Coordinates of C-alpha atoms and ligand atoms in Angstrom, one line a residue:
M1 CA -35.3 -5.9 -41.5
K2 CA -31.9 -6.8 -39.9
M3 CA -31.2 -4.9 -36.8
R4 CA -27.7 -3.3 -36.7
F5 CA -25.8 -3.8 -33.8
N6 CA -22.9 -1.5 -33.6
T7 CA -20.4 -2.5 -30.5
E8 CA -18.0 0.4 -31.5
D9 CA -20.9 3.0 -30.6
A10 CA -21.9 1.1 -27.5
F11 CA -18.4 0.9 -26.3
E12 CA -17.9 4.9 -27.2
Q13 CA -21.1 5.5 -25.0
R14 CA -20.3 3.4 -22.1
I15 CA -16.7 5.1 -21.9
E16 CA -18.1 8.6 -22.4
R17 CA -20.2 7.8 -19.5
S18 CA -17.6 6.5 -17.2
I19 CA -14.8 8.8 -17.9
Q20 CA -14.9 12.3 -16.3
E21 CA -12.3 15.1 -16.9
N22 CA -10.3 17.2 -14.6
V23 CA -11.3 15.5 -11.4
S24 CA -10.0 16.5 -8.0
L25 CA -8.2 13.5 -6.2
A26 CA -8.4 15.2 -2.7
S27 CA -10.6 12.4 -1.3
Y28 CA -8.8 9.8 -3.1
N29 CA -5.4 10.0 -1.3
T30 CA -5.1 9.9 2.6
F31 CA -2.7 13.0 2.7
R32 CA -5.6 14.9 1.0
F33 CA -3.5 16.8 -1.3
D34 CA -5.9 18.5 -3.8
Y35 CA -4.4 17.7 -7.0
S36 CA -6.3 16.5 -10.2
A37 CA -6.6 13.8 -12.7
E38 CA -6.7 14.7 -16.3
Y39 CA -9.0 11.8 -16.9
F40 CA -10.5 9.7 -14.3
A41 CA -13.2 6.6 -13.9
I42 CA -14.1 4.2 -11.3
A43 CA -13.8 0.4 -12.3
E44 CA -16.4 -1.6 -10.6
T45 CA -16.1 -4.7 -12.8
L46 CA -13.3 -6.3 -14.7
D47 CA -15.1 -5.8 -18.0
A48 CA -15.3 -2.1 -17.2
L49 CA -11.6 -2.0 -16.2
R50 CA -10.6 -3.9 -19.6
E51 CA -12.5 -1.1 -21.5
L52 CA -10.9 1.7 -19.6
L53 CA -7.4 0.2 -20.7
V54 CA -8.4 -0.2 -24.4
W55 CA -9.5 3.6 -24.4
A56 CA -6.4 4.6 -22.8
K57 CA -4.5 2.7 -25.2
Q58 CA -6.4 3.9 -28.2
N59 CA -6.0 7.6 -27.0
Q60 CA -2.3 7.0 -26.0
K61 CA -3.2 7.9 -22.3
M62 CA -0.9 6.8 -19.4
V63 CA -2.9 4.9 -16.7
T64 CA -2.4 5.2 -12.9
M65 CA -4.4 2.7 -10.6
I66 CA -5.3 3.9 -7.2
G67 CA -7.0 1.8 -4.5
G68 CA -7.4 3.6 -1.0
G69 CA -4.6 6.1 -1.7
S70 CA -3.2 5.4 1.4
N71 CA 0.3 5.0 0.2
L72 CA 0.5 7.7 -2.2
L73 CA 2.5 11.2 -2.3
I74 CA 0.6 13.0 -5.1
S75 CA 2.6 16.0 -5.6
A76 CA 1.2 17.3 -9.0
D77 CA -1.7 17.0 -11.3
V78 CA -1.8 13.5 -12.8
T79 CA -1.8 13.2 -16.6
G80 CA -3.5 10.5 -18.1
L81 CA -6.5 8.4 -16.9
V82 CA -6.6 7.6 -13.2
I83 CA -8.6 4.5 -12.5
I84 CA -10.1 4.1 -8.8
N85 CA -10.2 0.1 -8.3
R86 CA -13.5 -0.9 -6.8
L87 CA -13.6 -4.8 -8.0
S88 CA -15.5 -6.6 -5.5
G89 CA -16.1 -10.1 -4.2
I90 CA -14.7 -12.6 -2.0
N91 CA -14.5 -16.4 -2.6
A92 CA -13.3 -19.2 -0.3
R93 CA -12.5 -22.6 -1.2
E94 CA -11.6 -25.4 1.4
L95 CA -8.3 -27.4 0.4
P96 CA -7.5 -30.6 1.8
G97 CA -5.7 -30.7 5.1
N98 CA -5.4 -27.6 7.3
L99 CA -5.5 -25.0 4.1
I100 CA -8.3 -22.8 3.1
S101 CA -7.9 -20.5 -0.3
V102 CA -9.4 -17.1 -0.2
T103 CA -9.7 -15.2 -3.4
V104 CA -10.4 -11.6 -3.0
A105 CA -11.0 -8.8 -5.7
A106 CA -8.5 -6.1 -5.8
G107 CA -10.9 -3.3 -4.9
E108 CA -12.2 -4.9 -1.5
N109 CA -11.0 -3.0 1.9
W110 CA -8.1 -4.9 3.2
H111 CA -9.0 -4.7 6.9
Q112 CA -12.5 -5.8 6.0
V113 CA -11.0 -8.6 4.5
V114 CA -8.8 -9.4 8.0
E115 CA -12.1 -9.0 9.8
Y116 CA -14.0 -11.5 7.7
S117 CA -11.3 -14.1 8.0
V118 CA -11.1 -13.6 11.7
E119 CA -14.8 -14.2 11.9
Q120 CA -14.6 -17.4 9.8
E121 CA -11.7 -18.5 12.0
W122 CA -9.1 -18.4 9.2
Y123 CA -5.6 -17.9 10.4
G124 CA -2.7 -16.1 8.6
I125 CA -3.4 -12.3 8.3
E126 CA -4.6 -11.3 11.8
N127 CA -1.4 -9.6 12.3
L128 CA -2.3 -7.4 9.4
A129 CA -5.3 -5.8 10.8
L130 CA -6.3 -2.3 10.4
I131 CA -3.7 -1.5 7.6
P132 CA -5.6 0.7 5.2
G133 CA -6.2 0.5 1.4
T134 CA -7.4 -2.2 -0.7
A135 CA -6.6 -6.0 -1.2
G136 CA -5.1 -5.4 -4.6
A137 CA -2.5 -2.9 -3.4
A138 CA -1.5 -5.2 -0.3
P139 CA 1.1 -7.0 -2.6
V140 CA 2.2 -3.8 -4.2
Q141 CA 4.5 -2.8 -1.3
N142 CA 4.2 -6.4 0.3
I143 CA 2.6 -4.9 3.2
G144 CA 3.8 -6.0 6.5
A145 CA 3.1 -5.6 10.3
Y146 CA 3.8 -7.5 13.6
G147 CA 6.2 -10.1 11.8
V148 CA 3.9 -11.2 9.0
E149 CA 4.1 -9.9 5.5
I150 CA 1.3 -10.7 2.8
K151 CA 4.1 -12.7 0.9
D152 CA 3.7 -15.2 3.6
V153 CA 0.2 -16.1 2.7
L154 CA -0.1 -15.0 -0.9
A155 CA -0.5 -17.9 -3.0
R156 CA -1.1 -15.8 -6.4
V157 CA -2.2 -12.5 -7.9
Q158 CA -4.4 -11.9 -10.9
V159 CA -3.3 -9.3 -13.0
I160 CA -4.4 -7.6 -16.3
N161 CA -1.8 -6.5 -18.6
R162 CA -2.5 -2.8 -19.7
N163 CA -1.3 -3.4 -23.1
T164 CA -2.6 -6.7 -24.2
G165 CA -5.7 -6.7 -21.8
D166 CA -4.7 -10.3 -21.2
V167 CA -5.9 -11.3 -17.6
Y168 CA -3.8 -14.2 -16.0
W169 CA -2.5 -15.3 -12.8
V170 CA 1.1 -14.9 -11.2
N171 CA 2.4 -17.1 -8.4
G172 CA 3.4 -15.1 -5.5
R173 CA 6.9 -16.3 -5.4
D174 CA 7.4 -14.7 -8.9
C175 CA 6.6 -11.0 -7.7
G176 CA 9.8 -10.1 -6.2
F177 CA 8.7 -9.6 -3.0
T178 CA 11.2 -8.2 -0.5
Y179 CA 10.8 -5.7 2.5
R180 CA 8.1 -3.0 1.5
D181 CA 8.8 -3.8 -2.2
S182 CA 7.8 -5.9 -5.3
H183 CA 7.8 -5.9 -9.0
F184 CA 4.6 -3.9 -9.0
K185 CA 6.7 -0.9 -7.6
G186 CA 9.4 -1.8 -10.1
Q187 CA 9.4 -3.3 -13.5
W188 CA 5.5 -3.9 -13.6
K189 CA 4.6 -0.6 -12.4
D190 CA 1.6 0.9 -14.4
L191 CA 2.0 -2.1 -16.9
L192 CA 0.3 -5.0 -14.6
F193 CA -2.6 -4.0 -12.6
I194 CA -3.8 -6.4 -9.9
T195 CA -7.2 -7.5 -10.3
S196 CA -7.8 -10.3 -7.6
V197 CA -5.3 -12.0 -4.7
E198 CA -5.5 -15.4 -3.8
L199 CA -4.7 -16.1 0.0
S200 CA -3.6 -19.4 1.6
L201 CA -4.8 -19.4 5.0
K202 CA -4.9 -21.9 7.9
K203 CA -7.9 -23.4 9.5
Q204 CA -6.2 -24.5 12.6
S205 CA -4.4 -22.4 15.1
E206 CA -1.0 -20.7 14.2
L207 CA -0.5 -17.4 15.9
L208 CA 2.7 -15.1 15.8
L209 CA 2.9 -13.1 19.0
S210 CA 6.6 -12.4 19.0
Y211 CA 6.7 -9.0 17.5
G212 CA 5.7 -5.6 18.9
G213 CA 5.0 -6.5 22.4
L214 CA 1.8 -8.5 21.4
S215 CA 2.1 -11.4 24.0
E216 CA 2.8 -9.2 26.9
R217 CA -0.7 -7.2 26.2
I218 CA -2.8 -10.3 25.9
D219 CA -4.3 -11.6 29.0
G220 CA -4.8 -15.4 29.2
K221 CA -4.4 -17.9 26.4
P222 CA -4.1 -15.9 22.9
N223 CA -6.5 -16.9 20.4
L224 CA -7.3 -15.5 16.9
R225 CA -9.8 -12.8 18.2
S226 CA -7.8 -11.6 21.0
V227 CA -4.5 -11.2 18.7
F228 CA -6.7 -9.3 16.3
N229 CA -8.4 -7.0 19.0
T230 CA -4.7 -6.5 20.2
V231 CA -3.0 -5.6 17.1
C232 CA -6.0 -3.1 16.5
N233 CA -5.7 -1.4 19.8
V234 CA -2.0 -1.0 19.7
R235 CA -2.3 0.5 16.2
N236 CA -4.9 2.8 17.2
E237 CA -2.9 3.9 20.2
K238 CA 0.1 5.0 18.2
L239 CA -1.0 5.7 14.5
P240 CA -3.3 8.6 13.6
S241 CA -6.4 7.4 11.6
P242 CA -6.2 9.1 8.2
A243 CA -10.2 9.8 8.7
V244 CA -9.1 12.1 11.5
L245 CA -5.6 13.4 10.5
A246 CA -4.2 13.1 6.9
N247 CA -1.2 10.9 6.7
S248 CA 0.0 7.9 4.6
G249 CA 1.2 5.7 7.6
S250 CA 4.9 5.3 7.7
F251 CA 6.6 7.8 5.5
F252 CA 10.3 6.2 5.5
K253 CA 11.3 2.6 5.2
N254 CA 13.3 1.1 8.1
P255 CA 17.0 1.4 6.5
I256 CA 19.0 -1.6 6.2
V257 CA 22.7 -1.4 6.9
S258 CA 25.7 -3.7 6.8
Q259 CA 27.2 -5.6 10.0
N260 CA 30.2 -3.2 9.8
Q261 CA 28.0 0.0 9.8
H262 CA 25.8 -1.2 12.5
T263 CA 28.8 -2.0 14.6
E264 CA 30.2 1.4 14.1
L265 CA 26.7 3.0 15.0
K266 CA 26.2 1.1 18.1
Q267 CA 29.6 2.6 19.3
H268 CA 28.4 6.1 18.8
F269 CA 24.7 5.5 19.7
P270 CA 24.4 2.7 22.2
N271 CA 20.8 2.9 22.4
L272 CA 20.1 2.4 18.6
V273 CA 17.1 0.4 17.9
S274 CA 17.9 -2.2 15.4
F275 CA 16.9 -6.0 14.4
P276 CA 19.2 -8.4 12.5
F277 CA 17.9 -8.5 8.9
N278 CA 19.4 -10.7 5.9
G279 CA 23.0 -10.8 7.2
G280 CA 22.8 -7.2 8.1
F281 CA 20.7 -5.0 10.2
K282 CA 17.4 -3.0 9.9
L283 CA 17.2 0.2 11.9
A284 CA 14.2 1.8 13.4
A285 CA 13.6 4.9 11.2
G286 CA 11.2 6.3 13.9
W287 CA 13.9 6.1 16.5
L288 CA 16.5 7.8 14.1
I289 CA 14.0 10.8 13.4
D290 CA 12.8 10.9 17.0
Q291 CA 16.5 11.4 18.3
A292 CA 17.2 13.8 15.5
G293 CA 14.7 15.9 17.4
W294 CA 11.6 16.0 14.9
K295 CA 9.0 14.2 16.8
G296 CA 6.1 16.3 17.0
V297 CA 7.5 19.3 14.9
H298 CA 5.1 21.2 13.0
Y299 CA 6.5 22.8 9.5
Q300 CA 4.0 25.1 7.8
G301 CA 0.7 23.0 7.7
V302 CA 2.3 19.7 8.0
G303 CA 4.3 17.9 10.7
V304 CA 5.9 14.9 12.4
Y305 CA 3.2 12.9 14.3
E306 CA 3.8 13.6 18.0
K307 CA 3.3 9.8 18.9
Q308 CA 5.2 8.3 16.0
A309 CA 8.2 10.0 14.5
L310 CA 7.8 7.8 11.3
V311 CA 4.5 9.3 10.2
L312 CA 4.4 12.6 8.7
V313 CA 0.9 14.4 8.9
N314 CA -0.9 17.1 7.0
Y315 CA -2.7 19.5 9.2
S316 CA -4.0 21.9 6.4
E317 CA -1.9 22.1 3.3
T318 CA -3.8 21.4 -0.1
N319 CA -0.4 20.6 -1.9
A320 CA 2.6 18.8 -1.3
I321 CA 5.2 21.5 -1.3
A322 CA 5.6 21.9 2.6
L323 CA 5.6 17.9 3.1
L324 CA 8.4 17.5 0.4
D325 CA 10.3 20.3 2.1
L326 CA 10.0 18.6 5.5
E327 CA 10.9 15.5 4.0
A328 CA 14.1 16.8 2.8
Q329 CA 15.3 18.5 6.1
I330 CA 14.4 15.2 8.0
K331 CA 16.6 13.1 5.5
H332 CA 19.3 15.8 5.6
S333 CA 19.4 15.9 9.4
V334 CA 19.2 12.0 9.8
F335 CA 22.1 11.7 7.1
E336 CA 24.3 14.3 9.1
K337 CA 23.9 12.7 12.3
Y338 CA 24.0 8.9 11.7
G339 CA 25.4 8.8 7.9
V340 CA 22.0 6.9 7.0
L341 CA 20.1 7.8 4.0
L342 CA 16.4 7.3 4.7
E343 CA 14.4 6.2 1.7
R344 CA 10.5 7.2 1.2
E345 CA 7.8 4.5 1.5
P346 CA 4.8 6.1 -0.3
V347 CA 4.7 6.0 -4.0
Q348 CA 5.0 9.5 -5.4
L349 CA 2.5 10.5 -8.3
P350 CA 3.3 11.5 -11.0
L351 CA 6.8 10.4 -11.3
A352 CA 9.3 12.7 -13.7
S353 CA 10.3 9.4 -15.5
E354 CA 6.7 8.5 -16.3
L355 CA 6.1 8.6 -20.1
V356 CA 3.5 7.0 -22.1
K357 CA 4.2 3.4 -22.7
Ligands
FAD401 C1 -2.4 4.8 9.1 C2 -1.7 4.1 8.0 C3 -1.1 2.8 8.7 C4 -0.3 2.2 7.8 N1 0.2 1.1 8.2 C5 1.0 0.1 7.2 C6 1.6 -0.9 8.0 O1 1.5 -1.4 9.2 N2 2.3 -1.8 6.7 C7 2.4 -1.4 5.6 O2 2.8 -2.2 4.8 N3 1.5 -0.3 5.0 C8 0.9 0.5 5.7 N4 0.4 1.3 5.5 C9 0.5 1.8 4.0 C10 -0.9 1.5 3.0 O3 -1.9 1.3 3.9 C11 -0.3 0.0 2.3 O4 0.7 0.3 1.6 C12 -1.9 -0.2 1.7 O5 -1.4 -1.6 1.0 C13 -2.0 0.8 0.3 O6 -3.2 0.4 -0.3 P1 -3.9 1.4 -1.2 O7 -5.2 0.8 -1.5 O8 -4.4 2.6 -0.3 O9 -3.1 1.9 -2.0 P2 -2.9 3.2 -2.9 O10 -2.2 4.1 -2.0 O11 -3.9 3.5 -3.7 O12 -1.7 2.8 -3.9 C14 -0.3 2.3 -3.6 C15 0.5 2.1 -4.9 O13 0.0 0.9 -5.4 C16 -0.6 1.0 -6.7 N5 -1.8 0.3 -6.9 C17 -2.8 0.3 -6.3 N6 -3.9 -0.6 -6.5 C18 -3.1 -1.3 -7.3 C19 -3.5 -2.6 -8.1 N7 -4.6 -3.0 -8.0 N8 -2.5 -3.0 -9.1 C20 -1.3 -2.6 -9.1 N9 -1.2 -1.4 -8.7 C21 -1.9 -0.8 -7.5 C22 -0.7 2.7 -7.0 O14 -0.8 2.9 -8.3 C23 0.4 3.2 -6.1 O15 1.5 3.0 -6.7 C24 -0.5 2.3 6.1 C25 -1.1 3.6 5.8 C26 -1.7 4.3 6.8 C27 -2.2 5.7 6.4

């Protein structure tokens, strides 16, 4: 007798086992806001991810991918399917010359990737130590710290197209990287999901110490380990760990202004903290907020972190209402004082404009 192999049934059963309904996202975002996902699944393999996308397409459900939830502002229940990316694995390949190619699955913890690279004596991402979240989300806002952005070392990203299920590589230079931005936050949002990143690291010493006072803090001749340790120490001193105090890091981007606006601002505020950037100037948003009197302010169950005014923290709220209110007050007061509009850094979920694609 011939055995009947019904792949459709097997697919349905696997999907039924992996998707849950109405799941709280409180432990999947570092603000710890307690909104829920209509449908929820954790993807540990590319095949599982592919099947989840097929299910979402068949059932006309929107898909939202979350990594570590450290750059999210969830402000309502999320309709459709929320997928937590836990794809794992790291592979390294020596290239001729000074280069080493490191391929990292999207669900790997970014800081652990940095730590591993430092252990292997691979140079290039040590300044990006202790940034929370996953390797796959790192290109989404082109993470940056201490003069380095991921675009500087990103050879290419592997993506899956949510409509077709195709998996392919996109060169880093085609991802539209700018300051805290990329096509993954814009035209590719919720269409292309990152499944892997390929970093191009160096085997010989190349350290960047000119930002954030790194060189002054290192005793003796700097090396890979001492730079990594210093970055970790400085960050631990001024940023709250989300494990201790709920937050999403910098809540606002540093605003970019023209030369003329900068000159005018400098006349009124001689101590203005700013850096030349792309023909204009980048202003330190933390300084603007601090000088507008917000540092350390508590508002309902949220507040502005006492050591760094750029970071908004959640002490006790289960929803985002107070935080959105505080954000609006800060933006208004900074605009009134400096004529500068602050832009939010974390991604808000869900967006009013989100429709089933
Ligand atoms: C204490 C603290 C310090 C921080 N410091 C820095 C810093 O110095 N520099 C910096 O740049 N950022 C910083 N951040 C912000 C944050 O850590 C980074 O943006 C990080 O890359 C987010 O990763 P995540 O996995 O948590 O992403 P999530 O918060 O889960 O997702 C962020 C966005 O990316 C999308 N996304 C997630 N995974 C994928 C994927 N695989 N494919 C496509 N889209 C995806 C999500 O849908 C969402 O829109 C900090 C955050 C905190 C809490």
